[in-house]
CSV table of C-alpha atoms in Angstrom, one decimal:
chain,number,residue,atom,x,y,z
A,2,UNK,CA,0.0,0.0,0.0
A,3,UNK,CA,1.3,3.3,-1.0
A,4,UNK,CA,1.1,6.1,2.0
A,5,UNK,CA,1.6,9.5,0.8
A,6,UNK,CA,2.3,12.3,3.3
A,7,UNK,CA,2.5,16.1,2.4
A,8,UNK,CA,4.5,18.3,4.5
A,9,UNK,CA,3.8,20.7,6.0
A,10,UNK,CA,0.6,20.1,7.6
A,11,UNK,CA,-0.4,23.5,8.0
A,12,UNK,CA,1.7,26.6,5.9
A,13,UNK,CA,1.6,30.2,6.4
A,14,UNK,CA,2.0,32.9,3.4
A,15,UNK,CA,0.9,36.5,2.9
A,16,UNK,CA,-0.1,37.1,-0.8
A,17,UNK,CA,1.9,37.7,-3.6
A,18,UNK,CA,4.4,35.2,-1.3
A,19,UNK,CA,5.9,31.9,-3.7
A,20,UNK,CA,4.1,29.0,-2.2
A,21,UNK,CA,5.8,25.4,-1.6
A,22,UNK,CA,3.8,22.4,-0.9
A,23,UNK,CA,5.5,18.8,-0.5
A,24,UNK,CA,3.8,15.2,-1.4
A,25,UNK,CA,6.1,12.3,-0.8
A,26,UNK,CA,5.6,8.7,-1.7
A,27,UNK,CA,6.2,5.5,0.7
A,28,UNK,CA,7.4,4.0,-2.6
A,29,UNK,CA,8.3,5.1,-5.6
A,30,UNK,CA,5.3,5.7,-7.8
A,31,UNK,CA,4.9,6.5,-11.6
A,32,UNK,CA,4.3,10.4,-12.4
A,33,UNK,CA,1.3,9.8,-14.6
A,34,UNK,CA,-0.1,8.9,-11.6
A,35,UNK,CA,0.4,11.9,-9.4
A,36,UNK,CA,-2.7,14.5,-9.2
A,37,UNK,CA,-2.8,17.5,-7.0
A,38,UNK,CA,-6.4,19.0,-5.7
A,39,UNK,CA,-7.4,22.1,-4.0
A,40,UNK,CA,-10.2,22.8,-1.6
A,41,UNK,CA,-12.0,25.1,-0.5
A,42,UNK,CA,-14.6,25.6,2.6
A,43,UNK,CA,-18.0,24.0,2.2
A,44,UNK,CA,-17.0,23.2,-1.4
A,45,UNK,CA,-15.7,19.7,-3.6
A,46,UNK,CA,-12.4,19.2,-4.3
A,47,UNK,CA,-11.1,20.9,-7.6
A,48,UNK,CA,-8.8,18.9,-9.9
A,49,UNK,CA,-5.3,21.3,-10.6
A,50,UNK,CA,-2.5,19.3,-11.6
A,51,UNK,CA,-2.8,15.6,-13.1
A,52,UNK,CA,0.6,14.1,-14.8
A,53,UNK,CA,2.4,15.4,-11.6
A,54,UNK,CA,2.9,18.3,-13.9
A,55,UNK,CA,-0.1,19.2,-16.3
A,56,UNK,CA,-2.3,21.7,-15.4
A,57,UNK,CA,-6.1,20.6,-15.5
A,58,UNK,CA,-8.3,23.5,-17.6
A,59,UNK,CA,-8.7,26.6,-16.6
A,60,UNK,CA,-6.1,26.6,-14.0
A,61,UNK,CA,-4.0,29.4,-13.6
A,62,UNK,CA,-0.2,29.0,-15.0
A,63,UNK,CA,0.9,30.4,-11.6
A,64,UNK,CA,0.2,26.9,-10.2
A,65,UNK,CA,3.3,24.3,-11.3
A,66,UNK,CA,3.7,21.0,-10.0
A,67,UNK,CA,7.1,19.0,-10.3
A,68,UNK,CA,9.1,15.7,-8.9
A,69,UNK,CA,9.5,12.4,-9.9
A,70,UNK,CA,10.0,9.0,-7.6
A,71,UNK,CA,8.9,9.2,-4.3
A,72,UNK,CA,9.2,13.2,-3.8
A,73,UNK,CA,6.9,15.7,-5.5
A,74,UNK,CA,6.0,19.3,-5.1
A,75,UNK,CA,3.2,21.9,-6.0
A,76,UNK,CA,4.3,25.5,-6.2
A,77,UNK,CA,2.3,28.6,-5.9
A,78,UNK,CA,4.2,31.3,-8.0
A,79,UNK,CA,2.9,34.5,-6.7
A,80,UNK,CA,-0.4,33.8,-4.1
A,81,UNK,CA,-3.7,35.2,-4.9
A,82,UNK,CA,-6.2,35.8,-1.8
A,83,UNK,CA,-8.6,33.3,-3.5
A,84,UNK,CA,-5.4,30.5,-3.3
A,85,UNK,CA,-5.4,29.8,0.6
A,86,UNK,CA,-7.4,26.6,0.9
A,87,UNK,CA,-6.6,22.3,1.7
A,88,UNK,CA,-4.7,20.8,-1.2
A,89,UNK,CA,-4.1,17.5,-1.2
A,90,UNK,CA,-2.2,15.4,-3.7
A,91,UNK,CA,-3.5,11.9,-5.3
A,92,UNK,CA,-2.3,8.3,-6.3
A,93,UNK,CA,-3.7,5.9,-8.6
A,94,UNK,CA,-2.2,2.4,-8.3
A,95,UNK,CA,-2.6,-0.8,-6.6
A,96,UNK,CA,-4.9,-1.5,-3.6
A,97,UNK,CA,-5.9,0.6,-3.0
A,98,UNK,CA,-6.5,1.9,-5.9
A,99,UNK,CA,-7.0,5.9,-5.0
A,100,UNK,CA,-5.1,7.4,-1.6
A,101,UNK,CA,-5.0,10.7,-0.7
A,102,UNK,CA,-2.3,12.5,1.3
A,103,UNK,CA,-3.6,13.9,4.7
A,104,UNK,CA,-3.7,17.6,3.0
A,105,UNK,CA,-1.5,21.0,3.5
A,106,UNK,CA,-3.9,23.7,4.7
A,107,UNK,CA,-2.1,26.9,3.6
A,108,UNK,CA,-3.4,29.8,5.1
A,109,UNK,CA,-2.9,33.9,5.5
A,110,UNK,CA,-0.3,35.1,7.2
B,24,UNK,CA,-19.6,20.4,-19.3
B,25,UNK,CA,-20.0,17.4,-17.3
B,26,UNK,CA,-22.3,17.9,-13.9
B,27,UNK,CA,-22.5,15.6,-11.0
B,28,UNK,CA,-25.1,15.7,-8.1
B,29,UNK,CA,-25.3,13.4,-5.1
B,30,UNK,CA,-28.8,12.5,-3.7
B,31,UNK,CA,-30.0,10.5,-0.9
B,32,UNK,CA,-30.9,10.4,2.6
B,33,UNK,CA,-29.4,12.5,5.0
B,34,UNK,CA,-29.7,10.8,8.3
B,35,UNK,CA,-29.2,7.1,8.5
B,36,UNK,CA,-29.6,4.4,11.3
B,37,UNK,CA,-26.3,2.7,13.1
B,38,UNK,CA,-26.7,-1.0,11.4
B,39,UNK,CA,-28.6,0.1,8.2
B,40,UNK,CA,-27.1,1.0,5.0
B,41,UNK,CA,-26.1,4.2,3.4
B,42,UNK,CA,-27.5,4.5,-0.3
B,43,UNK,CA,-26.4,7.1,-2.4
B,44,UNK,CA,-27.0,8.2,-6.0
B,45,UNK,CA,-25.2,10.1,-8.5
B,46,UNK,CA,-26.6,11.7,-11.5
B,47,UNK,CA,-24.7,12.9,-14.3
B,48,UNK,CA,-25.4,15.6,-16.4
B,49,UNK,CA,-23.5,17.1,-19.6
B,50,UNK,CA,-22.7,13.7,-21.4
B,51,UNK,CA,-19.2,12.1,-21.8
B,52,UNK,CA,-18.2,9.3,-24.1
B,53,UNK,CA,-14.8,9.1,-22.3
B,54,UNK,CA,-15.3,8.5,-18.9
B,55,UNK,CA,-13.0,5.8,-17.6
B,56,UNK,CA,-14.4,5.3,-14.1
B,57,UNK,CA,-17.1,6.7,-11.9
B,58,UNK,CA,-16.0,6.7,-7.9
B,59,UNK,CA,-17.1,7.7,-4.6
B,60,UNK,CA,-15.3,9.6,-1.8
B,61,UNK,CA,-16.1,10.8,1.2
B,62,UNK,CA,-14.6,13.3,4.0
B,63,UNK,CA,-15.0,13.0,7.6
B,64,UNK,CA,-16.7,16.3,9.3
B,65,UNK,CA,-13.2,18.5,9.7
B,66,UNK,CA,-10.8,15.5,8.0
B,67,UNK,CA,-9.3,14.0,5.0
B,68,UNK,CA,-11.0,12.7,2.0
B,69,UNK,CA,-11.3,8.6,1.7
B,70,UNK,CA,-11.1,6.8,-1.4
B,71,UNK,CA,-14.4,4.5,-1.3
B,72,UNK,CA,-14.6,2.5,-4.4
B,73,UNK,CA,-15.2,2.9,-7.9
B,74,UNK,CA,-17.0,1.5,-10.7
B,75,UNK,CA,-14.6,1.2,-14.5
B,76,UNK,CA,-17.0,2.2,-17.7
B,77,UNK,CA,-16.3,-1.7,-18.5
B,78,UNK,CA,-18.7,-2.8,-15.2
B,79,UNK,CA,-15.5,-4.0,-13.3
B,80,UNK,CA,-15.3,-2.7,-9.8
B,81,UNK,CA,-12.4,-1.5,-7.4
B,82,UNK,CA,-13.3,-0.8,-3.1
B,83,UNK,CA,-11.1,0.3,-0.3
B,84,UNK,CA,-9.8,-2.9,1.2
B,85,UNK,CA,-11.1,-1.0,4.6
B,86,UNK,CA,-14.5,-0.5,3.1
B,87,UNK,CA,-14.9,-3.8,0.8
B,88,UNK,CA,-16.9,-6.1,2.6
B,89,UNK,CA,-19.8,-3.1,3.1
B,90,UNK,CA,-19.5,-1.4,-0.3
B,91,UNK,CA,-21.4,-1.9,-3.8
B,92,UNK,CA,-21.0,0.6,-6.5
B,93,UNK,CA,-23.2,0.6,-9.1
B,94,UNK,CA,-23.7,2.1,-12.7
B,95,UNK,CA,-27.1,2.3,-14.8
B,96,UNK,CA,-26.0,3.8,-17.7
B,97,UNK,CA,-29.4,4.4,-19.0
B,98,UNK,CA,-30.3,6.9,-16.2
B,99,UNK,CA,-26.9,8.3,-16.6
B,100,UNK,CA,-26.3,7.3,-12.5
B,101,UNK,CA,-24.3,5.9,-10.6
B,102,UNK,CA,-25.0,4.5,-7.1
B,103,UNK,CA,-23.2,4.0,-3.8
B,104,UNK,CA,-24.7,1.1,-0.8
B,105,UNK,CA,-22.7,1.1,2.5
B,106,UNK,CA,-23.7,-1.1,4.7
B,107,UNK,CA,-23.5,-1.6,8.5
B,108,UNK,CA,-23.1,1.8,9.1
B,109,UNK,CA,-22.1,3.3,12.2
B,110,UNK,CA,-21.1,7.3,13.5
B,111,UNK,CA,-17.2,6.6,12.3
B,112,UNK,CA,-19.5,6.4,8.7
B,113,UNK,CA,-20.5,10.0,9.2
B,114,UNK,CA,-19.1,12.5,6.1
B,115,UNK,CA,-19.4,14.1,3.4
B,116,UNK,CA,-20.2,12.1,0.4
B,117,UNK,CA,-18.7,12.7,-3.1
B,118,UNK,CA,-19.5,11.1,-6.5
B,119,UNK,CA,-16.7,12.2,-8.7
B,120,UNK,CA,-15.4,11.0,-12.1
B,121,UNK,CA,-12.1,10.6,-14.0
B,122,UNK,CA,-12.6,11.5,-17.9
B,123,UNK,CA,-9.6,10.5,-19.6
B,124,UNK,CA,-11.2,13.5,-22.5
B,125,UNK,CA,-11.1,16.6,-19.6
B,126,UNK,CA,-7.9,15.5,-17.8
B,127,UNK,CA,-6.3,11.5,-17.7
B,128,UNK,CA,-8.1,8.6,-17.1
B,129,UNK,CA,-7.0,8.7,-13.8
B,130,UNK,CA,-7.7,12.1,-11.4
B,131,UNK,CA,-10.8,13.0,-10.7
B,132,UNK,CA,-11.6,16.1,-13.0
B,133,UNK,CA,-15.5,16.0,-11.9
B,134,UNK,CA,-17.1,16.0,-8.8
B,135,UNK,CA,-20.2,16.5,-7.0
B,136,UNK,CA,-21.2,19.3,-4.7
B,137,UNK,CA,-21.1,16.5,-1.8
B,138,UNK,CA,-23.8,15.6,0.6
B,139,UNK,CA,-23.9,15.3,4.5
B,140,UNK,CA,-24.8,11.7,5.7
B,141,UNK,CA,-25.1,11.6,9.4
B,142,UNK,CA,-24.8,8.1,11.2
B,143,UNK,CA,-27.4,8.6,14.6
B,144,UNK,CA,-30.5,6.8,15.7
């Protein structure tokens, strides 16, 4: 079973500030594989990054996501207000088939 | 644009079982799998099981001996039966679906608004 933790649990940024959130593997796992998802209060989970690096639609270019292996990163370029939410990050493999990291809630400084 | 929306009861009985429908809305001939997720008041979200467009189904080993998902294709749901339920089953409930035509065949670029279940006699 893969276990994916994301570090840190909880991160605090001021807008405008370069966000860094971490993802890593308990094994090494295949990139096309590795999605990243943000959420907001009282809403569903929005797809942002599937590939480990390919922006879903209509997401802004100022979100990136990188790594390869066990280790993998989202970045935040520039933080908007809107941007402070719960992301988690995603793995499709074996049994189970879907796991979710715990989440990174990034808030305002 | 593909739309999903959860419907069911809201409060269910410890020992009974949880049934939950999704309908979807928008049409998509590439959808690889249709899945269901759920999300503790205040926690994480749990993978619960998912149905592939081929009928073949996939659960959480944690989950598998309650769970059936199910898919009627010509009502355009799909359907969610947990059984056994007690107040560790209490969450939020999401139908969401991966569409290898919006993103890969494996994320989840659609989801559902969610619904509350609450486990309490």
């Amino acid at each position: 079973e893969i276990v994916l933790t994301q570090s840190p649990d909880t991160l605090s940024l001021s807008p405008g500030e370069r966000g860094t959130l971490s993802c890593r593997a308990s094994q090494s796992v295949n990139n096309r594989f590795l999605a990243w998802y943000q959420q907001k209060p009282g809403q569903a989970p929005r797809l942002l990054i599937y590939g480990a690096s390919i922006r879903a639609t209509g997401i802004p270019d100022r979100f990136s996501g990188s790594g390869s292996g066990t280790d993998f990163t989202l970045t935040i370029s520039r933080l908007d207000p809107e941007d402070f939410a719960v992301y988690y990050c995603q793995h499709y493999g074996s049994l189970p088939r879907i796991t979710f990291g715990q989440g990174t809630r990034l808030d305002i400084k | 644009q593909v739309q999903l929306q959860e419907s069911g009861p809201g409060l269910v009985k410890p020992s009974e079982t949880l049934s939950l429908t999704c309908t979807v809305s928008g049409g998509s001939n590439s959808v690889y799998y249709w899945s269901w997720i759920r999300q503790p008041p205040g926690k994480g979200l749990e993978w619960i099981g998912y149905i592939y467009n081929s009928g073949g189904t996939n659960y959480n080993p944690s989950l598998k001996s309650r769970v059936t998902v199910s898919v009627d294709t010509s009502k355009n749901q799909f359907s969610l039966k947990l059984s056994s339920v007690t107040a560790a089953d209490t969450a939020v409930y999401y139908c969401a679906t991966a569409d290898c035509g919006a993103a890969d065949c494996y994320s989840l670029a659609y989801w559902g608004q969610g619904t509350l279940v609450t486990v309490s006699s």
